[in-house]
Coordinates of N, CA and C in Angstrom, one line a residue:
M1 N 79.2 53.8 101.3 CA 78.6 54.2 100.1 C 78.8 55.8 99.9
P2 N 78.9 56.3 98.7 CA 79.0 57.7 98.5 C 77.7 58.4 99.0
V3 N 77.9 59.7 99.4 CA 76.7 60.4 99.9 C 75.9 60.8 98.7
D4 N 74.6 60.5 98.7 CA 73.7 60.8 97.7 C 72.8 62.0 98.1
F5 N 72.6 62.9 97.1 CA 71.7 64.0 97.4 C 70.3 63.5 97.1
P6 N 69.3 63.7 98.0 CA 68.0 63.2 97.8 C 67.4 63.7 96.4
G7 N 67.0 62.7 95.6 CA 66.3 63.0 94.4 C 67.2 63.5 93.3
S8 N 68.4 63.7 93.5 CA 69.3 64.3 92.5 C 70.0 63.2 91.6
G9 N 70.3 62.1 92.2 CA 71.0 61.0 91.5 C 72.5 61.4 91.3
V10 N 73.0 62.3 92.0 CA 74.4 62.8 92.0 C 75.1 62.5 93.3
D11 N 76.2 61.8 93.3 CA 76.9 61.6 94.5 C 78.0 62.6 94.7
A12 N 78.3 62.9 96.0 CA 79.3 63.9 96.3 C 80.6 63.7 95.7
L13 N 81.1 62.5 95.6 CA 82.4 62.2 95.0 C 82.5 62.6 93.5
S14 N 81.4 62.3 92.8 CA 81.4 62.6 91.4 C 81.3 64.1 91.1
V15 N 80.7 64.8 92.1 CA 80.7 66.3 91.9 C 82.1 66.9 92.2
L16 N 82.7 66.4 93.3 CA 84.0 66.9 93.8 C 85.1 66.5 92.9
M17 N 85.1 65.2 92.5 CA 86.3 64.6 91.8 C 85.8 63.5 90.9
P18 N 85.4 63.8 89.6 CA 84.8 62.8 88.8 C 85.6 61.5 88.7
E19 N 86.9 61.5 88.8 CA 87.7 60.3 88.7 C 87.6 59.4 89.9
A20 N 87.1 60.0 91.0 CA 87.0 59.3 92.3 C 85.8 58.4 92.3
R21 N 85.9 57.1 92.5 CA 84.8 56.3 92.6 C 84.9 55.3 93.8
H22 N 85.5 55.8 94.9 CA 85.8 54.9 96.0 C 84.6 54.9 96.9
S23 N 84.4 53.9 97.7 CA 83.3 53.8 98.6 C 83.6 54.5 100.0
F24 N 83.7 55.8 99.9 CA 83.8 56.6 101.1 C 82.6 57.5 101.3
S25 N 82.3 57.8 102.6 CA 81.3 58.8 102.8 C 82.0 60.2 102.8
L26 N 81.2 61.2 102.6 CA 81.8 62.6 102.5 C 82.5 62.9 103.8
H27 N 82.0 62.4 104.9 CA 82.6 62.7 106.2 C 83.9 61.9 106.5
E28 N 83.9 60.7 106.0 CA 85.0 59.8 106.3 C 86.2 60.0 105.3
A29 N 85.9 60.4 104.1 CA 87.0 60.5 103.1 C 88.0 61.6 103.4
W30 N 87.5 62.8 103.8 CA 88.4 63.9 104.0 C 87.9 64.7 105.3
S31 N 88.8 65.6 105.8 CA 88.5 66.1 107.1 C 87.9 67.5 107.0
S32 N 88.6 68.5 106.4 CA 88.3 69.9 106.6 C 88.2 70.6 105.2
W33 N 87.2 71.5 105.1 CA 87.0 72.3 103.9 C 87.7 73.6 104.0
F34 N 88.3 74.1 103.0 CA 89.0 75.4 102.9 C 88.6 76.2 101.7
V35 N 88.6 77.5 101.7 CA 88.3 78.3 100.5 C 89.6 78.8 99.9
V36 N 89.8 78.5 98.6 CA 91.0 78.9 97.9 C 90.6 80.1 97.0
H37 N 91.4 81.2 97.1 CA 91.2 82.3 96.2 C 92.2 82.1 95.0
T38 N 91.6 82.3 93.8 CA 92.4 82.1 92.6 C 92.6 83.4 91.8
R39 N 93.5 83.4 90.9 CA 93.6 84.6 90.0 C 92.3 84.7 89.1
S40 N 92.0 85.9 88.7 CA 90.8 86.1 87.9 C 90.8 85.2 86.7
R41 N 89.6 84.5 86.5 CA 89.4 83.7 85.3 C 90.3 82.5 85.3
H42 N 90.9 82.1 86.4 CA 91.7 80.9 86.4 C 91.1 79.7 87.2
E43 N 89.8 79.8 87.5 CA 89.2 78.8 88.4 C 89.3 77.4 87.8
D44 N 88.9 77.3 86.5 CA 88.9 76.0 85.9 C 90.3 75.4 85.7
K45 N 91.3 76.2 85.4 CA 92.6 75.8 85.3 C 93.2 75.3 86.6
V46 N 92.9 76.0 87.7 CA 93.3 75.6 89.0 C 92.7 74.3 89.4
V47 N 91.4 74.1 89.1 CA 90.7 72.8 89.3 C 91.5 71.7 88.7
D48 N 91.8 71.8 87.4 CA 92.5 70.8 86.7 C 93.9 70.5 87.3
L49 N 94.6 71.5 87.7 CA 95.9 71.3 88.3 C 95.8 70.6 89.7
L50 N 94.8 71.0 90.5 CA 94.6 70.4 91.8 C 94.2 68.9 91.7
R51 N 93.4 68.6 90.7 CA 93.0 67.2 90.5 C 94.2 66.4 90.0
E52 N 95.1 67.0 89.3 CA 96.3 66.2 88.9 C 97.1 65.9 90.2
K53 N 97.0 66.7 91.2 CA 97.7 66.5 92.4 C 96.9 65.6 93.4
R54 N 95.7 65.2 92.9 CA 94.8 64.3 93.7 C 94.3 65.1 94.9
I55 N 94.1 66.4 94.8 CA 93.5 67.2 95.9 C 92.0 67.3 95.6
P56 N 91.1 66.8 96.4 CA 89.7 67.0 96.2 C 89.3 68.4 96.1
V57 N 88.6 68.8 95.1 CA 88.3 70.2 94.8 C 86.8 70.3 94.3
F58 N 86.2 71.4 94.7 CA 84.8 71.7 94.3 C 84.7 73.1 93.8
L59 N 84.2 73.3 92.6 CA 84.0 74.6 92.0 C 82.5 74.7 91.6
P60 N 81.7 75.3 92.5 CA 80.3 75.4 92.2 C 80.1 76.4 91.0
K61 N 79.1 76.1 90.1 CA 78.9 76.9 89.0 C 77.4 77.2 88.8
M62 N 77.1 78.3 88.1 CA 75.7 78.6 87.8 C 75.7 78.9 86.3
Q63 N 74.4 78.9 85.7 CA 74.2 79.1 84.3 C 73.8 80.6 84.1
V64 N 74.4 81.2 83.1 CA 74.1 82.6 82.8 C 74.0 82.7 81.3
W65 N 73.2 83.7 80.8 CA 73.1 84.0 79.4 C 74.4 84.7 78.9
S66 N 74.9 84.3 77.8 CA 76.1 85.0 77.2 C 75.8 85.1 75.7
R67 N 76.2 86.3 75.2 CA 76.0 86.5 73.7 C 77.3 86.1 73.0
R68 N 77.1 85.2 72.0 CA 78.2 84.7 71.2 C 77.9 84.9 69.8
R69 N 78.6 85.9 69.2 CA 78.3 86.4 67.9 C 76.9 86.8 67.7
D70 N 76.1 86.0 66.9 CA 74.7 86.5 66.6 C 73.7 85.8 67.4
R71 N 74.1 85.1 68.5 CA 73.1 84.4 69.3 C 73.4 84.4 70.8
R72 N 72.4 84.1 71.6 CA 72.6 84.1 73.0 C 72.6 82.6 73.5
L73 N 73.6 82.3 74.3 CA 73.7 80.9 74.8 C 73.8 80.9 76.3
K74 N 73.4 79.8 76.9 CA 73.6 79.6 78.3 C 74.9 79.0 78.6
V75 N 75.7 79.6 79.4 CA 77.0 79.0 79.7 C 77.2 78.9 81.2
Q76 N 78.1 78.0 81.6 CA 78.3 77.9 83.1 C 79.5 78.7 83.5
V77 N 79.3 79.4 84.6 CA 80.4 80.3 85.1 C 80.5 80.0 86.6
P78 N 81.6 80.3 87.3 CA 81.7 80.0 88.7 C 80.7 80.8 89.5
L79 N 80.1 80.1 90.5 CA 79.1 80.8 91.4 C 79.7 81.9 92.2
F80 N 81.0 81.6 92.7 CA 81.7 82.6 93.4 C 83.0 82.9 92.6
R81 N 83.0 83.9 91.9 CA 84.1 84.2 91.0 C 85.4 84.4 91.8
G82 N 86.4 83.6 91.3 CA 87.7 83.7 92.0 C 87.9 82.9 93.2
Y83 N 86.9 82.0 93.5 CA 87.0 81.1 94.7 C 86.5 79.7 94.4
L84 N 87.2 78.8 95.0 CA 86.8 77.4 95.0 C 87.1 76.7 96.3
F85 N 86.6 75.5 96.5 CA 86.7 74.8 97.8 C 87.6 73.5 97.6
V86 N 88.4 73.3 98.6 CA 89.2 72.1 98.7 C 89.0 71.4 100.0
N87 N 89.2 70.1 100.0 CA 89.0 69.3 101.3 C 90.3 68.7 101.6
L88 N 90.9 69.0 102.8 CA 92.2 68.6 103.1 C 92.3 67.9 104.5
P89 N 93.2 67.0 104.6 CA 93.4 66.3 105.8 C 94.4 67.0 106.7
E90 N 94.0 68.2 107.3 CA 94.9 68.9 108.2 C 95.1 68.1 109.5
P91 N 96.2 68.2 110.2 CA 97.3 69.1 109.9 C 98.4 68.4 109.1
E92 N 98.1 67.2 108.6 CA 99.2 66.5 107.9 C 99.5 67.1 106.5
F93 N 98.5 67.8 105.9 CA 98.6 68.3 104.6 C 99.8 69.3 104.4
R94 N 100.5 69.2 103.3 CA 101.6 70.1 103.0 C 101.0 71.3 102.2
W95 N 100.9 72.4 102.9 CA 100.2 73.5 102.3 C 101.0 74.0 101.1
S96 N 102.3 73.9 101.0 CA 103.1 74.3 99.9 C 102.6 73.6 98.6
N97 N 102.1 72.4 98.7 CA 101.7 71.7 97.6 C 100.5 72.3 96.9
L98 N 99.7 73.0 97.7 CA 98.5 73.7 97.2 C 98.9 75.1 96.8
L99 N 99.6 75.8 97.7 CA 99.9 77.3 97.4 C 100.8 77.5 96.2
Q100 N 101.6 76.5 95.9 CA 102.5 76.6 94.7 C 101.8 76.2 93.4
T101 N 100.6 75.9 93.4 CA 99.8 75.6 92.2 C 99.6 76.9 91.4
R102 N 99.9 76.8 90.1 CA 99.7 78.0 89.3 C 98.3 78.5 89.3
G103 N 98.1 79.8 89.5 CA 96.8 80.3 89.6 C 96.2 80.5 91.0
V104 N 96.8 79.9 92.0 CA 96.3 80.0 93.4 C 96.9 81.2 94.0
V105 N 96.1 82.1 94.6 CA 96.5 83.3 95.2 C 96.8 83.1 96.7
R106 N 95.8 82.5 97.4 CA 96.0 82.2 98.8 C 94.8 81.3 99.3
V107 N 94.9 80.9 100.5 CA 93.8 80.2 101.2 C 93.3 81.1 102.2
L108 N 91.9 81.3 102.2 CA 91.3 82.3 103.2 C 91.5 81.8 104.6
G109 N 91.8 82.8 105.5 CA 92.1 82.4 106.9 C 92.1 83.7 107.7
A110 N 92.8 83.5 108.9 CA 92.9 84.6 109.8 C 94.3 84.5 110.5
G111 N 94.9 85.6 110.8 CA 96.2 85.6 111.5 C 97.3 84.9 110.7
G112 N 97.2 84.8 109.4 CA 98.2 84.2 108.6 C 98.0 82.7 108.5
K113 N 96.9 82.1 109.1 CA 96.7 80.7 109.1 C 95.3 80.4 108.4
P114 N 95.3 79.3 107.6 CA 94.0 78.9 106.9 C 93.0 78.6 107.9
V115 N 91.7 78.9 107.7 CA 90.6 78.6 108.6 C 89.6 77.8 107.8
S116 N 89.3 76.6 108.4 CA 88.3 75.7 107.7 C 86.9 76.2 107.8
L117 N 86.1 75.7 106.9 CA 84.6 76.0 106.9 C 83.9 75.0 107.7
V118 N 82.7 75.3 108.1 CA 81.8 74.3 108.7 C 81.3 73.4 107.6
Q119 N 81.4 72.1 107.9 CA 81.1 71.0 106.9 C 79.8 71.2 106.2
R120 N 78.8 71.6 107.0 CA 77.4 71.8 106.5 C 77.3 72.9 105.5
E121 N 78.1 73.9 105.6 CA 78.1 75.0 104.6 C 78.4 74.5 103.2
V122 N 79.4 73.7 103.1 CA 79.8 73.2 101.8 C 78.8 72.1 101.3
E123 N 78.3 71.3 102.2 CA 77.3 70.3 101.8 C 76.0 71.0 101.3
S124 N 75.6 72.2 101.9 CA 74.5 72.9 101.4 C 74.7 73.4 100.0
I125 N 75.9 73.9 99.7 CA 76.2 74.3 98.3 C 76.2 73.2 97.4
L126 N 76.7 72.0 97.8 CA 76.6 70.8 96.9 C 75.2 70.4 96.6
L127 N 74.3 70.5 97.6 CA 72.9 70.2 97.4 C 72.3 71.1 96.4
M128 N 72.6 72.4 96.6 CA 72.0 73.4 95.7 C 72.4 73.2 94.2
V129 N 73.7 72.9 94.0 CA 74.3 72.7 92.7 C 73.7 71.5 92.1
A130 N 73.6 70.4 92.9 CA 73.0 69.1 92.4 C 71.6 69.2 92.1
S131 N 70.8 70.1 92.7 CA 69.4 70.3 92.5 C 69.0 70.8 91.1
G132 N 70.0 71.5 90.5 CA 69.7 72.1 89.2 C 68.9 73.4 89.3
A133 N 68.8 74.0 90.5 CA 68.1 75.2 90.8 C 68.8 76.4 90.1
D134 N 68.1 77.5 89.8 CA 68.7 78.7 89.2 C 69.4 79.4 90.3
L135 N 70.7 79.4 90.4 CA 71.5 80.0 91.4 C 72.1 81.3 91.0
H136 N 72.2 82.2 92.0 CA 73.0 83.5 91.7 C 73.4 84.0 93.1
P137 N 74.6 84.5 93.2 CA 75.1 85.1 94.5 C 74.5 86.4 94.8
L138 N 74.4 86.7 96.1 CA 73.8 88.0 96.5 C 74.9 88.8 97.1
D139 N 74.5 90.0 97.6 CA 75.5 90.9 98.2 C 76.6 91.3 97.3
A140 N 76.3 91.7 96.1 CA 77.3 92.2 95.2 C 77.9 93.5 95.7
L141 N 79.1 93.9 95.4 CA 79.7 95.1 95.9 C 78.8 96.3 95.3
V142 N 78.6 97.3 96.2 CA 77.9 98.5 95.8 C 78.6 99.7 96.2
R143 N 78.2 100.9 95.7 CA 78.8 102.2 96.0 C 78.9 102.4 97.5
G144 N 80.1 102.8 97.9 CA 80.3 103.0 99.3 C 81.0 101.9 100.1
D145 N 81.0 100.7 99.5 CA 81.6 99.5 100.2 C 83.1 99.7 100.2
R146 N 83.7 99.4 101.3 CA 85.2 99.5 101.4 C 85.7 98.2 101.0
V147 N 86.7 98.2 100.1 CA 87.2 96.9 99.5 C 88.8 96.9 99.6
R148 N 89.3 95.7 99.5 CA 90.7 95.5 99.4 C 91.0 94.7 98.1
V149 N 92.0 95.2 97.3 CA 92.4 94.5 96.1 C 93.2 93.2 96.5
V150 N 92.8 92.1 95.9 CA 93.5 90.8 96.3 C 94.2 90.2 95.1
D151 N 94.2 90.8 94.0 CA 94.9 90.2 92.8 C 95.4 91.3 91.9
G152 N 96.5 91.1 91.3 CA 97.1 92.0 90.4 C 98.1 92.9 91.0
P153 N 98.7 93.9 90.3 CA 99.7 94.8 90.9 C 99.3 95.6 92.0
L154 N 98.0 95.8 92.3 CA 97.6 96.6 93.4 C 97.1 95.8 94.6
A155 N 97.5 94.5 94.6 CA 97.1 93.6 95.7 C 97.5 94.2 97.0
G156 N 96.5 94.2 98.0 CA 96.8 94.7 99.3 C 96.3 96.1 99.5
V157 N 96.1 96.9 98.4 CA 95.6 98.3 98.5 C 94.1 98.3 98.8
E158 N 93.7 99.2 99.7 CA 92.3 99.4 100.0 C 91.7 100.6 99.4
G159 N 90.4 100.6 99.2 CA 89.7 101.7 98.6 C 88.2 101.6 98.8
V160 N 87.5 102.5 98.1 CA 86.0 102.6 98.3 C 85.4 102.5 96.9
V161 N 84.3 101.7 96.8 CA 83.6 101.5 95.5 C 82.9 102.8 95.1
L162 N 83.2 103.3 93.9 CA 82.6 104.5 93.5 C 81.3 104.2 92.7
R163 N 81.4 103.2 91.8 CA 80.3 102.9 90.9 C 80.6 101.6 90.2
R164 N 79.5 100.9 89.7 CA 79.7 99.7 88.9 C 79.8 100.2 87.5
K165 N 80.6 99.5 86.7 CA 80.7 99.7 85.2 C 80.5 98.4 84.5
G166 N 79.2 98.1 84.3 CA 78.9 96.8 83.7 C 78.8 95.7 84.7
K167 N 78.7 94.5 84.3 CA 78.5 93.4 85.2 C 79.7 93.1 86.1
E168 N 80.9 93.3 85.6 CA 82.1 92.8 86.3 C 83.0 94.0 86.7
Q169 N 83.0 95.1 85.9 CA 84.0 96.1 86.2 C 83.4 97.1 87.2
I170 N 84.3 97.5 88.1 CA 84.0 98.4 89.2 C 85.0 99.5 89.3
A171 N 84.5 100.7 89.5 CA 85.4 101.9 89.7 C 85.7 102.0 91.2
V172 N 86.9 102.0 91.6 CA 87.3 102.1 93.0 C 88.2 103.3 93.2
S173 N 87.8 104.1 94.3 CA 88.6 105.2 94.7 C 89.7 104.8 95.7
I174 N 90.9 105.1 95.4 CA 92.1 104.7 96.2 C 92.8 106.0 96.6
D175 N 93.1 106.2 97.9 CA 93.8 107.3 98.4 C 95.3 107.1 98.3
L176 N 96.0 108.0 97.5 CA 97.4 108.0 97.3 C 98.0 109.4 97.5
L177 N 98.9 109.5 98.4 CA 99.6 110.8 98.6 C 98.6 112.0 98.8
A178 N 97.6 111.7 99.7 CA 96.6 112.7 100.1 C 95.6 113.0 98.9
R179 N 95.6 112.2 97.9 CA 94.7 112.4 96.8 C 93.9 111.1 96.5
S180 N 92.7 111.3 96.0 CA 91.9 110.1 95.6 C 92.1 109.8 94.1
V181 N 92.5 108.6 93.8 CA 92.7 108.2 92.4 C 91.7 107.1 92.1
A182 N 90.9 107.2 91.0 CA 90.0 106.2 90.6 C 90.6 105.2 89.7
V183 N 90.4 104.0 89.9 CA 90.9 102.9 89.1 C 89.8 101.9 88.8
D184 N 89.8 101.3 87.6 CA 88.8 100.3 87.2 C 89.3 99.0 87.4
L185 N 88.6 98.1 88.2 CA 89.1 96.8 88.5 C 88.0 95.8 88.3
N186 N 88.3 94.5 88.0 CA 87.4 93.4 87.9 C 86.9 93.1 89.3
E187 N 85.6 92.8 89.5 CA 85.1 92.4 90.8 C 85.8 91.3 91.4
S188 N 86.3 90.3 90.6 CA 86.9 89.1 91.2 C 88.3 89.5 91.8
Q189 N 88.8 90.7 91.5 CA 90.0 91.2 92.1 C 89.8 91.8 93.5
L190 N 88.6 91.9 93.9 CA 88.3 92.7 95.1 C 87.6 91.8 96.2
E191 N 87.8 92.2 97.5 CA 87.1 91.6 98.6 C 86.6 92.7 99.5
R192 N 85.4 92.5 100.0 CA 84.9 93.5 100.9 C 85.6 93.5 102.2
V193 N 85.9 94.7 102.8 CA 86.5 94.8 104.1 C 85.5 95.1 105.1
G194 N 85.3 94.2 106.1 CA 84.3 94.4 107.1 C 82.9 93.8 106.6
R195 N 81.9 94.2 107.3 CA 80.5 93.7 107.0 C 79.9 94.5 105.9
P196 N 79.0 93.8 105.1 CA 78.3 94.5 104.0 C 77.6 95.7 104.6
R197 N 77.5 96.8 103.8 CA 76.7 98.0 104.2 C 75.2 97.6 104.3
Q198 N 74.5 98.2 105.1 CA 73.0 98.0 105.3 C 72.3 98.5 104.0
R199 N 71.6 97.6 103.3 CA 70.8 98.0 102.2 C 69.5 98.5 102.6
N200 N 68.9 99.4 101.9 CA 67.5 99.8 102.1 C 66.7 99.9 100.9
A201 N 65.4 100.1 101.0 CA 64.6 100.1 99.8 C 64.9 101.2 98.8
H202 N 65.6 102.2 99.2 CA 65.8 103.4 98.3 C 67.2 103.4 97.7
S203 N 68.1 102.4 98.1 CA 69.5 102.4 97.6 C 69.6 101.7 96.3

């Protein structure tokens, strides 16, 4: 039987892959979870393309208020901008089948190799999404955080966050030729380098 979330009425397979209706458990159907980094605002398109390839994919979303012309509406946006989860039968899986998908930047890992997540971490996110709770990510980038650009023409360049400019735009200081140059980037184009800075009550 599919894995049911207590009280939610939603099974894991319908969340991950609506067209899948097989009698597998979440543990038996697939083996390892991985995090896929996508191009900015390409999350939904990548989900569609991966489903066409029959790759189980999970894109957790949250509801936010958005102004559309003369009214405000609640819309669904990715919980982790620029990231989604896939479940793959390593080591048999052909990584090129995933990495050559339009909109995919890379699979998170270490030493040039993809690193899988702990199963329970993804199951916890599934539970939260299915619960209908008001979700929002924490630890947004703040002034002084060291970051690396992961998307666009500056991919691979590192810098320091100067300030936030609205909800998504961030000004980043990048050292070039012994000078600091400020550039505005979308938060989904950045990843923090190292551990988050210690927050305090006065920051």
